[in-house]
Tab-separated table of C-alpha atoms in Angstrom:
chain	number	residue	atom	x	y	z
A	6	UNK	CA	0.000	0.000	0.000
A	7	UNK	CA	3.096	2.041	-0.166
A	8	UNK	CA	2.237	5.729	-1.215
A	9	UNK	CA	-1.730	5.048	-2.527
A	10	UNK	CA	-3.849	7.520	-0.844
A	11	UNK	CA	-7.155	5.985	1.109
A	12	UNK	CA	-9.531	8.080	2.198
A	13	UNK	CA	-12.188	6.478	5.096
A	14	UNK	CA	-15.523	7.639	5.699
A	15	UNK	CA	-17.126	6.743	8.738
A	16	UNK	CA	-19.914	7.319	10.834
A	17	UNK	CA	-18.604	5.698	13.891
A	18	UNK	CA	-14.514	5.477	14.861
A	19	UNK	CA	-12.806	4.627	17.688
A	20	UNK	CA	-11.609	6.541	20.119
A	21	UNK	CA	-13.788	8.948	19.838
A	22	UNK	CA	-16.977	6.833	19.773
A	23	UNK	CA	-17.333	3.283	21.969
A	24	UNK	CA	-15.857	0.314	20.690
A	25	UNK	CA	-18.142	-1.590	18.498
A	26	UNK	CA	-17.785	-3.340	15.164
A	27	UNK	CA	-17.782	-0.381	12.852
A	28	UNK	CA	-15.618	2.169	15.080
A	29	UNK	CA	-12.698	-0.746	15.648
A	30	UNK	CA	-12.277	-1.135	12.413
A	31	UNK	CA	-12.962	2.905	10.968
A	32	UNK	CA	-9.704	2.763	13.349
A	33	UNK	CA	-7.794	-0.119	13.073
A	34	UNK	CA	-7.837	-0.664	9.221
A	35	UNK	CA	-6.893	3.035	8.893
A	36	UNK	CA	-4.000	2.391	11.390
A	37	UNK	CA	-2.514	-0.779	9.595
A	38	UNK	CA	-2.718	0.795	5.634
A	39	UNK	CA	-0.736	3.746	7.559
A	40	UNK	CA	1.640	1.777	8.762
A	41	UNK	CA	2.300	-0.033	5.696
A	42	UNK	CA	3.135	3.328	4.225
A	43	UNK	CA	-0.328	4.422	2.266
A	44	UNK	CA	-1.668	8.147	2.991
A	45	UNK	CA	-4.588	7.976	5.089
A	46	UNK	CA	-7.503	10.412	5.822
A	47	UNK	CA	-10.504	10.068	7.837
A	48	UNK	CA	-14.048	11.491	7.849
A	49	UNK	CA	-16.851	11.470	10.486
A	50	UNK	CA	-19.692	13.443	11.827
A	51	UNK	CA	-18.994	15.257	14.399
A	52	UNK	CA	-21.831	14.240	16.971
A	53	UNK	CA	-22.231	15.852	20.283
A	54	UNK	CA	-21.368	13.414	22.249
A	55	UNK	CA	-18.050	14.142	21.291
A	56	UNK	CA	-15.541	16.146	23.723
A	57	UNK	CA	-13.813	18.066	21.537
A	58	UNK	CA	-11.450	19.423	24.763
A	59	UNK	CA	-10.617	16.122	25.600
A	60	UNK	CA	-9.709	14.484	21.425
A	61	UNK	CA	-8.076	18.305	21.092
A	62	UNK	CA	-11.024	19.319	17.464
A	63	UNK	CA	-9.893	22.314	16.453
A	64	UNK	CA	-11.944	23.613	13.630
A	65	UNK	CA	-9.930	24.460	9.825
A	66	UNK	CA	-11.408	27.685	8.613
A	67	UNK	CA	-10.338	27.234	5.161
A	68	UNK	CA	-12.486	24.280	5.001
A	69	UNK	CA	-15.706	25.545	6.607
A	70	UNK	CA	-17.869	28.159	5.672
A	71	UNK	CA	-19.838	26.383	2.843
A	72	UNK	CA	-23.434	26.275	2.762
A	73	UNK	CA	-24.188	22.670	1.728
A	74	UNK	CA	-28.024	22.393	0.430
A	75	UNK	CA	-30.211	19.718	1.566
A	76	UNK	CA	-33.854	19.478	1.009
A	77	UNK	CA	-33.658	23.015	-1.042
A	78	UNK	CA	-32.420	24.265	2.790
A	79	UNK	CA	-28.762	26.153	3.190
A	80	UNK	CA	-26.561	24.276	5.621
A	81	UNK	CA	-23.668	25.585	7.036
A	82	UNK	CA	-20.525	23.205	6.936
A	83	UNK	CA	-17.869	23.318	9.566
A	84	UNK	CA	-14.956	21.258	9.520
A	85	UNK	CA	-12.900	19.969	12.504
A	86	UNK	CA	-9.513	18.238	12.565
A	87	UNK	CA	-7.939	15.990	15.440
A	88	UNK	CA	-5.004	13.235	15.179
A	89	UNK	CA	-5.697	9.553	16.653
A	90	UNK	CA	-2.977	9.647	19.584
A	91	UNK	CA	0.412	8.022	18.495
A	92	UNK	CA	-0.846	7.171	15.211
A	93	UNK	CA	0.158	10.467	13.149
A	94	UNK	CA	-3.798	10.152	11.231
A	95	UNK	CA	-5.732	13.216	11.009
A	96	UNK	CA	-9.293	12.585	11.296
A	97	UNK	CA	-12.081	15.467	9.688
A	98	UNK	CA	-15.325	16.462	11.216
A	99	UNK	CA	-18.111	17.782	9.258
A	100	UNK	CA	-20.211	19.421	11.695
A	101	UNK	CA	-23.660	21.517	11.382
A	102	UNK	CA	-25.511	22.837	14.356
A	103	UNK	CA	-28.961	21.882	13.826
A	104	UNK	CA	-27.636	18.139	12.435
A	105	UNK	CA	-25.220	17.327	15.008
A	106	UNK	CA	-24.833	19.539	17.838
A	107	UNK	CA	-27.879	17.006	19.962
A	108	UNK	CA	-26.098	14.869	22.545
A	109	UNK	CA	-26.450	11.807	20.998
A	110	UNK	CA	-25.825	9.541	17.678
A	111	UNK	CA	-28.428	8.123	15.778
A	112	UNK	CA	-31.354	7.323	18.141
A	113	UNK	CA	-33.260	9.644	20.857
A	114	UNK	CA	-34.013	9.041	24.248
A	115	UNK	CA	-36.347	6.751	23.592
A	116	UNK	CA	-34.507	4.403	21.525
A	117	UNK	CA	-36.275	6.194	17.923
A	118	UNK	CA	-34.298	6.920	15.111
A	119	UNK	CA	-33.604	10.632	14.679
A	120	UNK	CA	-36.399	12.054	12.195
A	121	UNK	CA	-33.655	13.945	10.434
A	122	UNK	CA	-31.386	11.173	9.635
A	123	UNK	CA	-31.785	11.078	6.519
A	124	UNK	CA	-31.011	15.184	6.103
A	125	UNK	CA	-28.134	13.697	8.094
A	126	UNK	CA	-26.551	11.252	6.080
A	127	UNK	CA	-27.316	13.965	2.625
A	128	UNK	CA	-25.289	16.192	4.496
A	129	UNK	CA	-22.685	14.264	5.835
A	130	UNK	CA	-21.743	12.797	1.972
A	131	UNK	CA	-21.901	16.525	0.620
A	132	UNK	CA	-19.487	17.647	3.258
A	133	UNK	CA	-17.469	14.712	3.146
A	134	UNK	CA	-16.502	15.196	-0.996
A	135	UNK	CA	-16.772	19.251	-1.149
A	136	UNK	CA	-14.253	18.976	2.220
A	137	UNK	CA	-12.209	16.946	0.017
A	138	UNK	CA	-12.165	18.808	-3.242
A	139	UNK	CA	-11.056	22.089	-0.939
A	140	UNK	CA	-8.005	20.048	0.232
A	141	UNK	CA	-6.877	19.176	-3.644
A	142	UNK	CA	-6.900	15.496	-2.681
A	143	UNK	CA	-7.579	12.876	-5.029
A	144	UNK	CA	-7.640	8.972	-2.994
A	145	UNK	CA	-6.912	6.195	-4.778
A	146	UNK	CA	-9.761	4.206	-2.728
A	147	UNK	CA	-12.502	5.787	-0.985
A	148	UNK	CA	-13.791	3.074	2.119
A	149	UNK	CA	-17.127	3.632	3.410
A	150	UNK	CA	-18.182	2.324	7.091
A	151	UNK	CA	-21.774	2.538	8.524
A	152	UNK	CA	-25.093	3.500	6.783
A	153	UNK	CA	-25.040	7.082	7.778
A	154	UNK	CA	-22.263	7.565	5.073
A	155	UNK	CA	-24.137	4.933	2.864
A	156	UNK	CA	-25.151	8.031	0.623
A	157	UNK	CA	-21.706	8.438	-0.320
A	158	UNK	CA	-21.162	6.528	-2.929
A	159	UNK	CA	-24.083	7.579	-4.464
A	160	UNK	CA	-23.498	10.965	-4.796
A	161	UNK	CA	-19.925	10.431	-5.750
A	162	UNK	CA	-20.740	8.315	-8.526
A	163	UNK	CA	-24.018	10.892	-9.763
A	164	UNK	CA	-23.791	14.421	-7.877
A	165	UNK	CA	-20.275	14.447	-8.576
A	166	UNK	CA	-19.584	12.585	-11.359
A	167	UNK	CA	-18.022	14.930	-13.522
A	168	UNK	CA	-15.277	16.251	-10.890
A	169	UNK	CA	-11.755	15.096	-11.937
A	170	UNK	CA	-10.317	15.232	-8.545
A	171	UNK	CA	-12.272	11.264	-8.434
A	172	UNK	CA	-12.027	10.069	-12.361
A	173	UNK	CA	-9.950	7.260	-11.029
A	174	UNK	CA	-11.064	6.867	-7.415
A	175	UNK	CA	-12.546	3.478	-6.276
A	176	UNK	CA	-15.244	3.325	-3.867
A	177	UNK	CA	-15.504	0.196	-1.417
A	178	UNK	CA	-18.626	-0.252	1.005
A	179	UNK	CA	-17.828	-2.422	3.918
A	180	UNK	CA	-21.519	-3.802	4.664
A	181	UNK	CA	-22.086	-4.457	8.874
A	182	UNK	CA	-24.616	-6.615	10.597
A	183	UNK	CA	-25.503	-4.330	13.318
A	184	UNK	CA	-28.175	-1.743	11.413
A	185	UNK	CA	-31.230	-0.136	12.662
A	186	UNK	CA	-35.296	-1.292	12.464
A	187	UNK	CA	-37.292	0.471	10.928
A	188	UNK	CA	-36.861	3.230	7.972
A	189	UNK	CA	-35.699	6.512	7.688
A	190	UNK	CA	-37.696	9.081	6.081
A	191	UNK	CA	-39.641	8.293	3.144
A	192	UNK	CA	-38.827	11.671	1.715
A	193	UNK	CA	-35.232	10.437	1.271
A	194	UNK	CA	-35.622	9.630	-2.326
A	195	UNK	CA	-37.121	12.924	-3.034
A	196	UNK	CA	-34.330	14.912	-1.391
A	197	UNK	CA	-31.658	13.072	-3.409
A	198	UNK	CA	-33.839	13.150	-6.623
A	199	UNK	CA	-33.855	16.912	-5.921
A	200	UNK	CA	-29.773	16.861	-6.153
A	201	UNK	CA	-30.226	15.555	-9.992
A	202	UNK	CA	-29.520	11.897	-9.478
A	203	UNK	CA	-31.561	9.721	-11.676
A	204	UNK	CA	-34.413	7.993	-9.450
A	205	UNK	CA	-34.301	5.128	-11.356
A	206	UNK	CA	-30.771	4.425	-10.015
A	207	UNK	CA	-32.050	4.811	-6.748
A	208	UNK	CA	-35.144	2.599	-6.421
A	209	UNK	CA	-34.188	1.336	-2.953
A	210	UNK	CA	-34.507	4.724	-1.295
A	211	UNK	CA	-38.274	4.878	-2.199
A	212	UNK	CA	-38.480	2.219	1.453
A	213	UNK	CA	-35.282	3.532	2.839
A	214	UNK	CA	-34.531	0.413	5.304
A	215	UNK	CA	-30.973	-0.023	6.991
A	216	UNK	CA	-31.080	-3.124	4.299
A	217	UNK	CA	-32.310	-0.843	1.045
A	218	UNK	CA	-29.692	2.133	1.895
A	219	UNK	CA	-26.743	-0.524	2.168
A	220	UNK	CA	-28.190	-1.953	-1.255
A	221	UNK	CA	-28.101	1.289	-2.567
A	222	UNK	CA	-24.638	1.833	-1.556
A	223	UNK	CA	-23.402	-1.532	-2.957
A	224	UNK	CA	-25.139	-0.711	-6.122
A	225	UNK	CA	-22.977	2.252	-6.428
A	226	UNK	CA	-19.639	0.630	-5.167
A	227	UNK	CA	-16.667	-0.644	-6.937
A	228	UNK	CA	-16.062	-3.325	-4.233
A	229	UNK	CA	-17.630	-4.686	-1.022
A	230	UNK	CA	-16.756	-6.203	1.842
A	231	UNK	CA	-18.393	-8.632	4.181
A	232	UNK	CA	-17.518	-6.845	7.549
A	233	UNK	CA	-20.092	-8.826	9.663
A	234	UNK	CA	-20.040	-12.530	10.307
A	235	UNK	CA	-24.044	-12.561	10.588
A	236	UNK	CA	-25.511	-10.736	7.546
A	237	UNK	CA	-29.151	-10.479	7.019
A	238	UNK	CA	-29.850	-13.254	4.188
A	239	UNK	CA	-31.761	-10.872	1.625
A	240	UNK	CA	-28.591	-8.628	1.988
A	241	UNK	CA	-25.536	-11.115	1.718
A	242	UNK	CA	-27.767	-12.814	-1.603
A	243	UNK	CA	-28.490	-9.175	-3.179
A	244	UNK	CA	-24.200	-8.496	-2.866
A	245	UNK	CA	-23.895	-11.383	-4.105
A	246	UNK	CA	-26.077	-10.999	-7.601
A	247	UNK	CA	-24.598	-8.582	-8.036
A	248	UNK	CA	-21.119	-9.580	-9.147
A	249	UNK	CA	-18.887	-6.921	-7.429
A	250	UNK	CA	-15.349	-8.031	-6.332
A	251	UNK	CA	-16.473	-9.000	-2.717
A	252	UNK	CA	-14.585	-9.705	0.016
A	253	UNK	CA	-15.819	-12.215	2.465
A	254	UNK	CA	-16.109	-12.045	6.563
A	255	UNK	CA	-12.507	-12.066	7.910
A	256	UNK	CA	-11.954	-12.751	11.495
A	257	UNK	CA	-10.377	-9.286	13.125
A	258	UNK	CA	-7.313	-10.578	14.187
A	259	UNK	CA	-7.047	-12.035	10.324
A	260	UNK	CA	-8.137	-8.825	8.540
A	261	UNK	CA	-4.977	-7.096	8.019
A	262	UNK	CA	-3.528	-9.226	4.807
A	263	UNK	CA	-7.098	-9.951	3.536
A	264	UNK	CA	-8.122	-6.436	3.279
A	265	UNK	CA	-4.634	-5.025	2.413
A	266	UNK	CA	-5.199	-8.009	-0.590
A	267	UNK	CA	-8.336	-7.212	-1.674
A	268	UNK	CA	-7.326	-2.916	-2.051
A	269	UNK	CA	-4.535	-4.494	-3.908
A	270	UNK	CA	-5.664	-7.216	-6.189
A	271	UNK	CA	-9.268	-6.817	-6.717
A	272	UNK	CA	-9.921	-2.813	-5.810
A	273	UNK	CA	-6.978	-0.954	-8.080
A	274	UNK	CA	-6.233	-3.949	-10.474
């Protein structure tokens, strides 16, 4: 992995959320490519939960100060930077007041999905490329973790796909077990619709199900990997129809070599 650039897009890492599937690895796959000498970069929402004193965020004002538009709505983008301790990996923070400032992640008090999570997850893939484009940074391999950057790869491969800065850039979704019941809002597909992507290559979003948004995502991926052991059946068979280099479930004290293998041999080939 010497020298290729890999940018990771998160919505959960480690340290600065708890440990769980997603965040270990938004952290340790990041840490081992590093070490192997690739340039890493990593994106996340900034929720509140966050201490920001305490992970030392520091907000880059040559990156914020764009309005990102969601649902026809201006949304002011702030970006934050810290470095994982000892690791020498800057992570990025998109940030908006009314979509992340709330003391929590995905799910209220009461255990509901955040009616906005959808507005979210628009936002968070807008900020995410637009952040990147400002820095002049073109990744080899974009790798997405978690459904509330599942948008991503959508937008990268319609909003955006006339920017040069990704001509070449490959975009692998990492599919988890551990999702959310129920839907998001159904006026998902109409929001992204309203951004100019075709919503015939978006059919899943009309029932926007943790399942349907990582089918989306696939859809518009150039690999995937299996990053659950337990999958939901309808999900493992739809990756596999559709033909995608596809990386199966590695145990995590295996997944260095596979992964690094898979960038290598099926990802840039």
């Amino acid at each position: 992995m010497q020298d290729k650039k890999i940018l990771y897009v998160s919505s959960e890492v480690s340290p600065y959320l708890p440990e769980n599937e997603i965040s270990s690895m938004s952290y340790n796959l990041p840490k081992v490519v590093n070490d192997l000498g690739g340039h890493i970069r990593i994106f996340m929402p900034h929720y509140g939960t966050i201490n920001k004193r305490r992970h030392q965020l520091h907000e880059v004002i040559r990156l914020s100060g764009m309005n990102l538009v969601v649902n026809d709505q201006d949304m002011p983008l702030i970006v934050k930077v810290a470095s994982i301790p000892k690791e020498r990996i800057q992570v990025y923070f998109a940030y908006n007041d009314e979509y992340f400032k709330r003391k929590s992640t995905f799910f209220n008090d009461k255990g509901e999905l955040h009616p906005d999570n959808d507005e979210r997850a628009i936002f968070f893939a807008k900020g995410v490329v637009e952040t990147v484009k400002k820095l002049n940074w073109s990744p080899d391999i974009i790798h997405v973790h978690g459904w509330l950057a599942s948008l991503l790869p959508i937008y990268l491969k319609k909003h955006y796909a006339d920017e040069a800065l990704f001509s070449d850039t490959k975009i692998v979704t990492s599919v988890y077990g551990n999702g959310f019941k129920g839907i998001l809002d159904v006026g998902l597909y109409d929001k992204v619709v309203m951004d100019g992507i075709e919503g015939s290559t978006i059919e899943e979003l009309k029932n926007p199900t943790y399942e349907n948004l990582l089918k989306a995502s696939v859809n518009h991926s150039d690999g995937v990997v299996l990053a659950s052991e337990s999958l939901p059946d309808d999900l493992r068979e739809f990756i596999e129809s559709t033909g995608k280099p596809c990386l199966g479930y590695t145990e995590p004290e295996d997944f260095a070599d596979s992964y690094v293998e898979f960038y290598n041999d099926k990802v840039l080939k």
